[in-house]
Tab-separated table of N, CA, C and O in Angstrom:
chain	number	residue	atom	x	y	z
A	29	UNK	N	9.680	6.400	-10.466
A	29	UNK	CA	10.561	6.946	-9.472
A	29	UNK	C	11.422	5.807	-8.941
A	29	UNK	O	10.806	4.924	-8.345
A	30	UNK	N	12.894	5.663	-9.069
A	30	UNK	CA	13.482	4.469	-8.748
A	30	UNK	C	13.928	5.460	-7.056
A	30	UNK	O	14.283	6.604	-6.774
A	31	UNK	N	13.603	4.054	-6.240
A	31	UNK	CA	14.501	4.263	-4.682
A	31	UNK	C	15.713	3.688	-5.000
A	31	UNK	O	16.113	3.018	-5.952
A	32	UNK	N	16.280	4.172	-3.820
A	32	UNK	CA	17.572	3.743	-3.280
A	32	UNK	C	17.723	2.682	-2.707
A	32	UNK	O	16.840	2.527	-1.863
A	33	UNK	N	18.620	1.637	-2.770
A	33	UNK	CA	18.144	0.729	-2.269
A	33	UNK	C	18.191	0.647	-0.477
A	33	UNK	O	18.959	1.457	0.043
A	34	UNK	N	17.699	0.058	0.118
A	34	UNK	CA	17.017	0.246	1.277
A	34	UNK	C	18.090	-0.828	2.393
A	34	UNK	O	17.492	-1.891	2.561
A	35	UNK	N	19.080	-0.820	2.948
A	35	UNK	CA	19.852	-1.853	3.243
A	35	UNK	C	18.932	-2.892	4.689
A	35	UNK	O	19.015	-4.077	5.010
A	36	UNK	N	18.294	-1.982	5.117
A	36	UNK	CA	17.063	-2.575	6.543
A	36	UNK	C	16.673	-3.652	5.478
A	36	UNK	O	16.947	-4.770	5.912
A	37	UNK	N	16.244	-3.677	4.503
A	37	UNK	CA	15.193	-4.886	3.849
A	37	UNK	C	15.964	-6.305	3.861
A	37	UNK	O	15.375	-7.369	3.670
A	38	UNK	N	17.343	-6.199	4.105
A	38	UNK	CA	18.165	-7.278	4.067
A	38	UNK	C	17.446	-7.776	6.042
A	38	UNK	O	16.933	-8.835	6.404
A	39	UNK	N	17.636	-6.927	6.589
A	39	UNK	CA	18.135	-6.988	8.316
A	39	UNK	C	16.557	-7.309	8.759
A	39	UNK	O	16.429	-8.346	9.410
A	40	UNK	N	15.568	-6.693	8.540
A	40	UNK	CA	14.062	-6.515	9.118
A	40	UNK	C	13.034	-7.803	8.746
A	40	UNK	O	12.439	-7.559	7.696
A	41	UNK	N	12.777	-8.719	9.154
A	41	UNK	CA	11.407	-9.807	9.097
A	41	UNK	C	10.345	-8.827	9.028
A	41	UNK	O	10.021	-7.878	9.741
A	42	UNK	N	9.789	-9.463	7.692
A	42	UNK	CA	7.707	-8.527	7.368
A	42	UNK	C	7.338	-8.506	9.566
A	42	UNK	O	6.842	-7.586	10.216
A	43	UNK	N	7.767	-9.690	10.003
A	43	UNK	CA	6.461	-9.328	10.866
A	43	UNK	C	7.315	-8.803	11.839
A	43	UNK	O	7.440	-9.499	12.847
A	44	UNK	N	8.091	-7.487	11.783
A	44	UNK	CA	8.693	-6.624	12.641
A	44	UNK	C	8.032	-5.312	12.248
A	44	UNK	O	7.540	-4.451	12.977
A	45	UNK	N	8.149	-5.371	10.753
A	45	UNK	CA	7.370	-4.192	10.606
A	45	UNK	C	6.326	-3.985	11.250
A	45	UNK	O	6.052	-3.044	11.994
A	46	UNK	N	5.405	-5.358	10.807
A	46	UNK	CA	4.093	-4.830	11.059
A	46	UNK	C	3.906	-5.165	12.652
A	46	UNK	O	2.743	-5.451	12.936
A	47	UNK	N	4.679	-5.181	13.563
A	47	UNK	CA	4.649	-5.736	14.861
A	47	UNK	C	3.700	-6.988	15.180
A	47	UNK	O	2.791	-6.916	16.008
A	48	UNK	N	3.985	-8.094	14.475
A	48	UNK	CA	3.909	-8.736	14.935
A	48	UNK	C	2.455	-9.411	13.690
A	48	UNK	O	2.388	-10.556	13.244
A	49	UNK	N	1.722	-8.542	13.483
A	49	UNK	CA	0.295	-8.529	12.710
A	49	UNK	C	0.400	-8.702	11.283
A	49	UNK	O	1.125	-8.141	10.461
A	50	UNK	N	-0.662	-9.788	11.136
A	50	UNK	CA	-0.600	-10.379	9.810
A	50	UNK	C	-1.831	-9.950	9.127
A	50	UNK	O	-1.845	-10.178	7.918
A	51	UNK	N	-3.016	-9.300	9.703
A	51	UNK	CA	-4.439	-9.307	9.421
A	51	UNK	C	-4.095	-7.813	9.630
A	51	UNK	O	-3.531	-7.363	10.627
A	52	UNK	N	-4.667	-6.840	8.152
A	52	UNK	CA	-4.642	-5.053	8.077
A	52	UNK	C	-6.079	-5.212	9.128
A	52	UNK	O	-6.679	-6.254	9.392
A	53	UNK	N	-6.377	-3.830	9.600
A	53	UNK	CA	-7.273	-3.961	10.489
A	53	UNK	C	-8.541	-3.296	9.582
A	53	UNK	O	-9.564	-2.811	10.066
A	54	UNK	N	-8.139	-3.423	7.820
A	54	UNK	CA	-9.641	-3.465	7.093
A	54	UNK	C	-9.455	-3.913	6.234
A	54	UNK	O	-8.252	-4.170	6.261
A	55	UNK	N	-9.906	-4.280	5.247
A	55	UNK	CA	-9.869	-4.733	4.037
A	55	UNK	C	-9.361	-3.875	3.004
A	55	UNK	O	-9.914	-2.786	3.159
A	56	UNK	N	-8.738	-3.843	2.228
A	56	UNK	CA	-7.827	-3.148	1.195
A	56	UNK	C	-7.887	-3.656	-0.082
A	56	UNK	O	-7.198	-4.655	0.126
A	57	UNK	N	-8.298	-3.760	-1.685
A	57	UNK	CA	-8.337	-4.488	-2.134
A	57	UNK	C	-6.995	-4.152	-2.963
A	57	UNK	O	-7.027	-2.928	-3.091
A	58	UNK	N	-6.059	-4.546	-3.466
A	58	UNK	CA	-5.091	-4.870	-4.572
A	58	UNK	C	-5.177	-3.644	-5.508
A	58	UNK	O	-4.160	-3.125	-5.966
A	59	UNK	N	-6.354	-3.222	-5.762
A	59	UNK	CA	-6.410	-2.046	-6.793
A	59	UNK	C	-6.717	-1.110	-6.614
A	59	UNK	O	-6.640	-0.177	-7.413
A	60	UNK	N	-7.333	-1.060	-5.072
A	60	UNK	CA	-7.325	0.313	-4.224
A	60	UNK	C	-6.576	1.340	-4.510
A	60	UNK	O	-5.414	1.115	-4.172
A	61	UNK	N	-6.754	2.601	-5.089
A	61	UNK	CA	-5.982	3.600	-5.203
A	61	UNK	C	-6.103	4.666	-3.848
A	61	UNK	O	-7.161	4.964	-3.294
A	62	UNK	N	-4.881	5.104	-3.511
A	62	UNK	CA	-4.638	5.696	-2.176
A	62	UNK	C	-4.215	7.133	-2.477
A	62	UNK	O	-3.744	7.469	-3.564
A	63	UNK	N	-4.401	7.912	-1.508
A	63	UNK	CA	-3.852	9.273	-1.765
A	63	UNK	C	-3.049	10.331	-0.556
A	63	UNK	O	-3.781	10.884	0.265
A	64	UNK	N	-2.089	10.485	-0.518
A	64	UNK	CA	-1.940	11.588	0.732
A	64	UNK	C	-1.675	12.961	0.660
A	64	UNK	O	-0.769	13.213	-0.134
A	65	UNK	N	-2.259	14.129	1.336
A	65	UNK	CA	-2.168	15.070	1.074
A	65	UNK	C	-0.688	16.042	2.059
A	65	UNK	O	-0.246	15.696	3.154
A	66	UNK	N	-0.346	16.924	1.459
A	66	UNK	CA	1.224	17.423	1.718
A	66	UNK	C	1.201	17.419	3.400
A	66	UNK	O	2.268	17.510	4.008
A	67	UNK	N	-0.283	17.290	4.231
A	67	UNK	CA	-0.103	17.760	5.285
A	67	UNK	C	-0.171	16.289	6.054
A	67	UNK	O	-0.016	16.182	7.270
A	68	UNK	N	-0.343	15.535	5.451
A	68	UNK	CA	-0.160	13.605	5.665
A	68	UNK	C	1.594	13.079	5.768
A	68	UNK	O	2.252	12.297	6.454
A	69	UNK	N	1.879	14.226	4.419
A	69	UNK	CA	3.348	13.368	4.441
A	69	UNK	C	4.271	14.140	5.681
A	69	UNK	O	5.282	13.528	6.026
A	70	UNK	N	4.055	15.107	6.187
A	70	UNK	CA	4.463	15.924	7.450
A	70	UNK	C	4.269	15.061	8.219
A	70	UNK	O	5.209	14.317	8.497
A	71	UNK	N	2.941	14.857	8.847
A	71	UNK	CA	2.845	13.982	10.202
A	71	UNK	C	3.124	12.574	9.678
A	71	UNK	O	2.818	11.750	10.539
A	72	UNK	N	3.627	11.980	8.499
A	72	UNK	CA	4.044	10.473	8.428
A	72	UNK	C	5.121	10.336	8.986
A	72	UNK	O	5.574	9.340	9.550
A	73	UNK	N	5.655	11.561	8.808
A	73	UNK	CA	7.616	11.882	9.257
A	73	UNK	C	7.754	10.861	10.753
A	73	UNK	O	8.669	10.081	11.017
A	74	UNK	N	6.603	11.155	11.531
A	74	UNK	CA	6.949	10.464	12.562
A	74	UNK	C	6.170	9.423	12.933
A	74	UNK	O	5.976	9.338	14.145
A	75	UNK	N	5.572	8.451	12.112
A	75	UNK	CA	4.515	7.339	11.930
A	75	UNK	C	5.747	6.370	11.525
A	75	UNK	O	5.372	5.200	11.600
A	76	UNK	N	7.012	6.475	11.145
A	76	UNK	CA	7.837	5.365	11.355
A	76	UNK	C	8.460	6.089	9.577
A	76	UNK	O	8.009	7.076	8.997
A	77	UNK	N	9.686	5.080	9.083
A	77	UNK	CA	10.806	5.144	7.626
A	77	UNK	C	9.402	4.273	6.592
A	77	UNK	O	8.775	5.005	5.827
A	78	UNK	N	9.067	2.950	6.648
A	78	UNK	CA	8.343	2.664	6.124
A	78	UNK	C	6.878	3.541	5.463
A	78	UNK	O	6.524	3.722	4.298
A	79	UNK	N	6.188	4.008	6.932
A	79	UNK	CA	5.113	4.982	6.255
A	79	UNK	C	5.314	6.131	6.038
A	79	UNK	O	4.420	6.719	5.429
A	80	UNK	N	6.570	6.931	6.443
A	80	UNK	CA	6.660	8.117	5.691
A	80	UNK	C	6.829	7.737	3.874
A	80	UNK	O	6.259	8.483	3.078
A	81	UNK	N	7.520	6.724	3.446
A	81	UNK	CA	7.684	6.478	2.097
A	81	UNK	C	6.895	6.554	1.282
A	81	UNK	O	6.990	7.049	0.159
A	82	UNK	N	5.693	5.868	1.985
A	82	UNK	CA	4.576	5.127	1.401
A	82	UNK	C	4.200	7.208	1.350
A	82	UNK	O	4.315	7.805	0.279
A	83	UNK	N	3.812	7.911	2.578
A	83	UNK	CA	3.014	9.086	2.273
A	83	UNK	C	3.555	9.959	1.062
A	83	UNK	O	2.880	10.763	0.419
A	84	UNK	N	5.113	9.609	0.837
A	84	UNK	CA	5.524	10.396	0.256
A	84	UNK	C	5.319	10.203	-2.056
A	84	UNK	O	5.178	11.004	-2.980
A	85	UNK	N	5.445	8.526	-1.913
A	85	UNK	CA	4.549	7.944	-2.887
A	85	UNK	C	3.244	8.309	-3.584
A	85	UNK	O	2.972	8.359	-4.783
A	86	UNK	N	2.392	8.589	-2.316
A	86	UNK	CA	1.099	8.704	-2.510
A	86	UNK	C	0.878	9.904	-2.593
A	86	UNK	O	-0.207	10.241	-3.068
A	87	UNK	N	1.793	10.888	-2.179
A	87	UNK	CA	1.682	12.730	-2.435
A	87	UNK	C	1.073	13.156	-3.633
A	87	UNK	O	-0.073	13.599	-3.707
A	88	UNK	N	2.082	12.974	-4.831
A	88	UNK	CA	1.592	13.765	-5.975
A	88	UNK	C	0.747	13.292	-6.615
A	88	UNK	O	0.215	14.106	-7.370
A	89	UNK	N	0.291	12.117	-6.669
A	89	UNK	CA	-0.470	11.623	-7.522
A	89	UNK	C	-1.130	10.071	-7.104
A	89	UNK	O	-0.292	9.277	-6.677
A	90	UNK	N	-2.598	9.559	-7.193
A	90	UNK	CA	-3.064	8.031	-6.487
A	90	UNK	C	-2.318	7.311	-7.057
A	90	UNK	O	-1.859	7.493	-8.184
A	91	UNK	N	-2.031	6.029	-6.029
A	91	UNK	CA	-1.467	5.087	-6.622
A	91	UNK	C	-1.976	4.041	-5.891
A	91	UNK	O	-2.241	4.194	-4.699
A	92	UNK	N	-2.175	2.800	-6.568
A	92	UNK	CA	-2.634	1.246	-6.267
A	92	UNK	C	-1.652	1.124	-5.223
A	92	UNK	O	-0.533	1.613	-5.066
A	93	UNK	N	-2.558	0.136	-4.376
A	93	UNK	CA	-2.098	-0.231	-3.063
A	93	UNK	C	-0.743	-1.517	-3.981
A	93	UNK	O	0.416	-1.297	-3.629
A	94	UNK	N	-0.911	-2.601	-4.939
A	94	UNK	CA	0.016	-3.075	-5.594
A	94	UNK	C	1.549	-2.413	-6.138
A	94	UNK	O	2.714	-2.792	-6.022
A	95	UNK	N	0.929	-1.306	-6.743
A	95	UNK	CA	2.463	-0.646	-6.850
A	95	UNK	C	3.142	0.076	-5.554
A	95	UNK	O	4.295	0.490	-5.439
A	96	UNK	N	2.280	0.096	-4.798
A	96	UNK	CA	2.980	0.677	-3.387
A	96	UNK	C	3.859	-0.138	-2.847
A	96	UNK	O	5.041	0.084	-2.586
A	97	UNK	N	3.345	-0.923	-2.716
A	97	UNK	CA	4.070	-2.932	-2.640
A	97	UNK	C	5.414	-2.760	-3.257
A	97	UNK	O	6.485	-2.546	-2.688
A	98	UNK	N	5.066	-2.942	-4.994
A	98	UNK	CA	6.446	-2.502	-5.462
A	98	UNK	C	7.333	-1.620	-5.336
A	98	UNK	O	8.537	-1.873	-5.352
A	99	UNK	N	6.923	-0.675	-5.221
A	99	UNK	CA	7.747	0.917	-5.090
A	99	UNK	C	8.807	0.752	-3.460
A	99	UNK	O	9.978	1.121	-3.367
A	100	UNK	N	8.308	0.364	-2.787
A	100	UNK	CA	8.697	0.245	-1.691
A	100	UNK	C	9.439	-1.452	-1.192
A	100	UNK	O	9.884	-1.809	-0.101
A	101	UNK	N	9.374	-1.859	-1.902
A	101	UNK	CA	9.620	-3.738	-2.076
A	101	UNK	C	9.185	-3.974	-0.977
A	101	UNK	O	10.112	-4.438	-0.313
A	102	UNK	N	8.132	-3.907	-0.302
A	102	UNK	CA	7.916	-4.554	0.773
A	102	UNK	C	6.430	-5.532	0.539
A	102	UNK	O	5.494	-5.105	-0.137
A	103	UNK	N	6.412	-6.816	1.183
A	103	UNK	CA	5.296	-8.003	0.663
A	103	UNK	C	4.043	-7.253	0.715
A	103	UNK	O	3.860	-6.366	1.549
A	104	UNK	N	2.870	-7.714	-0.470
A	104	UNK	CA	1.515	-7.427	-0.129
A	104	UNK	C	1.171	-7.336	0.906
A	104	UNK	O	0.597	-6.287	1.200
A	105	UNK	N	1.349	-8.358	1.929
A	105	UNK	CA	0.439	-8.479	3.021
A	105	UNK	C	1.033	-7.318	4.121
A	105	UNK	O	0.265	-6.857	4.965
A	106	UNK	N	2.330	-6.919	4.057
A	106	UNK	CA	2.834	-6.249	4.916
A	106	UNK	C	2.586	-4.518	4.849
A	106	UNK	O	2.538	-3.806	5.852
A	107	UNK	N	2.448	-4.051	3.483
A	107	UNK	CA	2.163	-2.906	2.563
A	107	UNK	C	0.573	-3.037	3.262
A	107	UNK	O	0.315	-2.177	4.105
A	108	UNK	N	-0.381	-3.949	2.992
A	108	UNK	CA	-1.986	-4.114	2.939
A	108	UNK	C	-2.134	-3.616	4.720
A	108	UNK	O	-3.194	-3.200	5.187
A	109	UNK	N	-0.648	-3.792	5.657
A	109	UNK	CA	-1.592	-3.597	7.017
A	109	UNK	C	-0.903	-2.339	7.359
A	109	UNK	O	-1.593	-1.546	8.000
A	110	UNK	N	0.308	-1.975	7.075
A	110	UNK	CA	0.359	-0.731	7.255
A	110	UNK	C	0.197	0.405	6.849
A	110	UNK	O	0.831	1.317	7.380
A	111	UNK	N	-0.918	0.722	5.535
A	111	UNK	CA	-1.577	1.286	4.398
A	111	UNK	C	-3.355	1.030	5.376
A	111	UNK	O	-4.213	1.913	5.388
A	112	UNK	N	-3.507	-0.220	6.022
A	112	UNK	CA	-4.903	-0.048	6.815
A	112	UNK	C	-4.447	1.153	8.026
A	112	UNK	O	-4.889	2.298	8.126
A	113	UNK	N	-3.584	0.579	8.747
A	113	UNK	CA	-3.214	1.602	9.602
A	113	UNK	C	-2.911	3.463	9.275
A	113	UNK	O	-2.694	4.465	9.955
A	114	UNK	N	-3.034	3.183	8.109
A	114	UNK	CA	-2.418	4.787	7.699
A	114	UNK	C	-3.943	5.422	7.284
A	114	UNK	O	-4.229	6.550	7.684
A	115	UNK	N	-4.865	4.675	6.497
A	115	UNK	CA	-6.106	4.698	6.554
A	115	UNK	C	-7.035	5.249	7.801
A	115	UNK	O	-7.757	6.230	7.626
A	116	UNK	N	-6.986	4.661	8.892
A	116	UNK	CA	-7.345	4.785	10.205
A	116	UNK	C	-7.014	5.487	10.985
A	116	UNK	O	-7.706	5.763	11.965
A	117	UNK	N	-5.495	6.115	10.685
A	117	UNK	CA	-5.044	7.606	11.095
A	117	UNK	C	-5.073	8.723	10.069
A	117	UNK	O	-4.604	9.761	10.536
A	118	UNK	N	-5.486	8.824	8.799
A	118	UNK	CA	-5.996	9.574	8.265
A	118	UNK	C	-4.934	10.243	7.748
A	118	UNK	O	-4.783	11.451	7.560
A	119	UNK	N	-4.194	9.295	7.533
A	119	UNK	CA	-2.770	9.853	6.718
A	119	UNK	C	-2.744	9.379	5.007
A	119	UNK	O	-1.982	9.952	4.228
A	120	UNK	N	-3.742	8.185	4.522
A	120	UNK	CA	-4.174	8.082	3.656
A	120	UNK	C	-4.979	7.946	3.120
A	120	UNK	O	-5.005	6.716	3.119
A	121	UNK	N	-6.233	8.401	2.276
A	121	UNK	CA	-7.403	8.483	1.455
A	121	UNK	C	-7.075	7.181	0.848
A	121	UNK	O	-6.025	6.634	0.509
A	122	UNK	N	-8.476	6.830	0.820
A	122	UNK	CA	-8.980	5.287	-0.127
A	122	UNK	C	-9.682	5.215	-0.775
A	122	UNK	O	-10.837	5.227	-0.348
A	123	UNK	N	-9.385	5.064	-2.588
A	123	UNK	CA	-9.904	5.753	-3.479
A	123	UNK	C	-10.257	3.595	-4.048
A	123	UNK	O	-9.528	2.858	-4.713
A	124	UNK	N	-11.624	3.303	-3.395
A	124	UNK	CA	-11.150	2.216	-4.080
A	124	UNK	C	-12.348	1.329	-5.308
A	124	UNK	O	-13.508	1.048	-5.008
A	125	UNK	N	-11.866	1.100	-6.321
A	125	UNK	CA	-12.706	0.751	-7.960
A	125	UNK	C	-13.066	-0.512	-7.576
A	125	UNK	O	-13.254	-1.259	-8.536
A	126	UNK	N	-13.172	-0.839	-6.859
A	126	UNK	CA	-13.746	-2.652	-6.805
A	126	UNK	C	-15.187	-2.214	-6.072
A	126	UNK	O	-15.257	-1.200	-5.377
A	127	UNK	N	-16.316	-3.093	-6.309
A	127	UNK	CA	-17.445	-2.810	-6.313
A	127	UNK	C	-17.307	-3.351	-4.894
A	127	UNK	O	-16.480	-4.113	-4.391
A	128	UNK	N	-18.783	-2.480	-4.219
A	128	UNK	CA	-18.498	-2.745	-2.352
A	128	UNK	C	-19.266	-4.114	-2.007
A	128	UNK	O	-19.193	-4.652	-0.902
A	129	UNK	N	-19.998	-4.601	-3.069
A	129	UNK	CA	-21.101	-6.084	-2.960
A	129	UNK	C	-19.917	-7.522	-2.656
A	129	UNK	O	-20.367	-8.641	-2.407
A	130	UNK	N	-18.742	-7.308	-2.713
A	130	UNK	CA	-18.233	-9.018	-2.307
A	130	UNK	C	-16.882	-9.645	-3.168
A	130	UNK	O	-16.122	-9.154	-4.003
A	131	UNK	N	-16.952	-10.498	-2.755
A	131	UNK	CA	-15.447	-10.893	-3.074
A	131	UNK	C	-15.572	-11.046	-4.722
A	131	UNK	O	-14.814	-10.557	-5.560
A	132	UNK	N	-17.120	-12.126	-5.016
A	132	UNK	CA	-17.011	-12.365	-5.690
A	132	UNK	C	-16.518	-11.564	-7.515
A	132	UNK	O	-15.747	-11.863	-8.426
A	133	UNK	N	-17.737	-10.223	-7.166
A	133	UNK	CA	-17.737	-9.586	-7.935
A	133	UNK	C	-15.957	-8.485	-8.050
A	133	UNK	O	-15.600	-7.886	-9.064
A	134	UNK	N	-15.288	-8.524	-6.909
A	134	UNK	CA	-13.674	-8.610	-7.554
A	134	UNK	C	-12.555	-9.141	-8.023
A	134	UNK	O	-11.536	-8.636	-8.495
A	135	UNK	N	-13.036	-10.714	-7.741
A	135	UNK	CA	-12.646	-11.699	-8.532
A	135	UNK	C	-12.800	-11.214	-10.203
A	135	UNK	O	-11.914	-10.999	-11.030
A	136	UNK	N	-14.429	-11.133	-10.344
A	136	UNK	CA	-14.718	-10.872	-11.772
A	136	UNK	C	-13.755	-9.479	-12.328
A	136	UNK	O	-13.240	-9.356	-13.440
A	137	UNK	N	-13.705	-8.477	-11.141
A	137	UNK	CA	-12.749	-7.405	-11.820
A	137	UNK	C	-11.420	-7.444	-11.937
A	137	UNK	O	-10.944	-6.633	-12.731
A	138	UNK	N	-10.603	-8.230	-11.314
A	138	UNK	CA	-9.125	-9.056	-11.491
A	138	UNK	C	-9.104	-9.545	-12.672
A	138	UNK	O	-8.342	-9.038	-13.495
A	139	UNK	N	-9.735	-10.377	-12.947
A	139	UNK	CA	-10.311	-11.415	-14.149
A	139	UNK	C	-9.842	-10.623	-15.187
A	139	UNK	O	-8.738	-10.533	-15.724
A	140	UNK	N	-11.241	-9.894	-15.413
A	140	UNK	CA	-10.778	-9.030	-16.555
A	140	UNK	C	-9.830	-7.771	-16.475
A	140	UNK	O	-9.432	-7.234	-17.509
A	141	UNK	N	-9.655	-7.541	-15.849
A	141	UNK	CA	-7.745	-7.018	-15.848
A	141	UNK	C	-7.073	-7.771	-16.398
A	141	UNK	O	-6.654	-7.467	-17.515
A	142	UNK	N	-6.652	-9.315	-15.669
A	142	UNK	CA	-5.748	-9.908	-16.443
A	142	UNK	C	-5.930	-10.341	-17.805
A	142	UNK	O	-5.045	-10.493	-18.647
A	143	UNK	N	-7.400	-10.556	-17.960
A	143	UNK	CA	-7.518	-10.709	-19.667
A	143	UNK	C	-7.355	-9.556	-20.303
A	143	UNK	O	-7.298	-9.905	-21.482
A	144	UNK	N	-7.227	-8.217	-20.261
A	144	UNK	CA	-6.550	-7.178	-20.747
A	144	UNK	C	-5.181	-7.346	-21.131
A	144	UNK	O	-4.563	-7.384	-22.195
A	145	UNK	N	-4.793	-7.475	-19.359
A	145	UNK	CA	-3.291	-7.595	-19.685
A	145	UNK	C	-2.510	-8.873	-20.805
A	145	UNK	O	-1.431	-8.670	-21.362
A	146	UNK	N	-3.037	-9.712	-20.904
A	146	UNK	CA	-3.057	-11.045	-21.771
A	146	UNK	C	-2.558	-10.222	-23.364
A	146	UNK	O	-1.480	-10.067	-23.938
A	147	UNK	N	-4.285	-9.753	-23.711
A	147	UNK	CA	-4.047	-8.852	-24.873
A	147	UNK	C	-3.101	-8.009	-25.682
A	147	UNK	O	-2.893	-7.698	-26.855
A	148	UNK	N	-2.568	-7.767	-24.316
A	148	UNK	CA	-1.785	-6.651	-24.473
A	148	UNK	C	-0.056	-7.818	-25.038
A	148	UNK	O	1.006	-7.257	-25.308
């Protein structure tokens, strides 16, 4: 799905979006797949331009918290806290494949992602 381009992304600093906050208020991992349902992207309408996008992204089908990033060009870290916040108001489901035991063991699942992707 190509956007339009967005002319605010020239005008807006990441930490306006996120008012000010650099730390999501949970942990999110990179490959987290997210989901919103038709009655999410209604009440995103007024959760701000940024998270209605994101609800509207996440409508038809999950998508990685990474391509949300892309889809929307806005930085990881800035996508990671207002995707926690959307989490916490229950505007998005968190569908997430990284094992719940620690950093370490998603390191190991990055890992071999990128040695996939290598392959490829």
């Amino acid at each position: 799905m190509t956007q339009p381009h967005d002319p605010r992304g020239n005008l807006v600093r990441p930490y306006a979006v996120t008012r000010g906050r650099t730390e999501p208020s949970r942990d999110i991992p990179i490959e987290a797949l997210l989901h919103a349902s038709p009655a999410a992207v209604q009440e995103a309408r007024f959760a701000g331009h940024d998270k209605y996008r994101m609800a509207v992204l996440c409508e038809p089908k999950a998508i990685s918290l990474a391509e949300l990033a892309a889809h929307t060009r806005l930085p990881l870290g800035v996508t990671r806290v207002l995707v926690a916040d959307m989490v916490a108001d229950g505007l998005l489901q968190l569908h997430s494949a990284a094992p719940k035991t620690g950093f370490t063991e998603r390191m190991d699942l990055l890992g071999r992602v990128l040695g996939g992707l290598r392959k490829l």
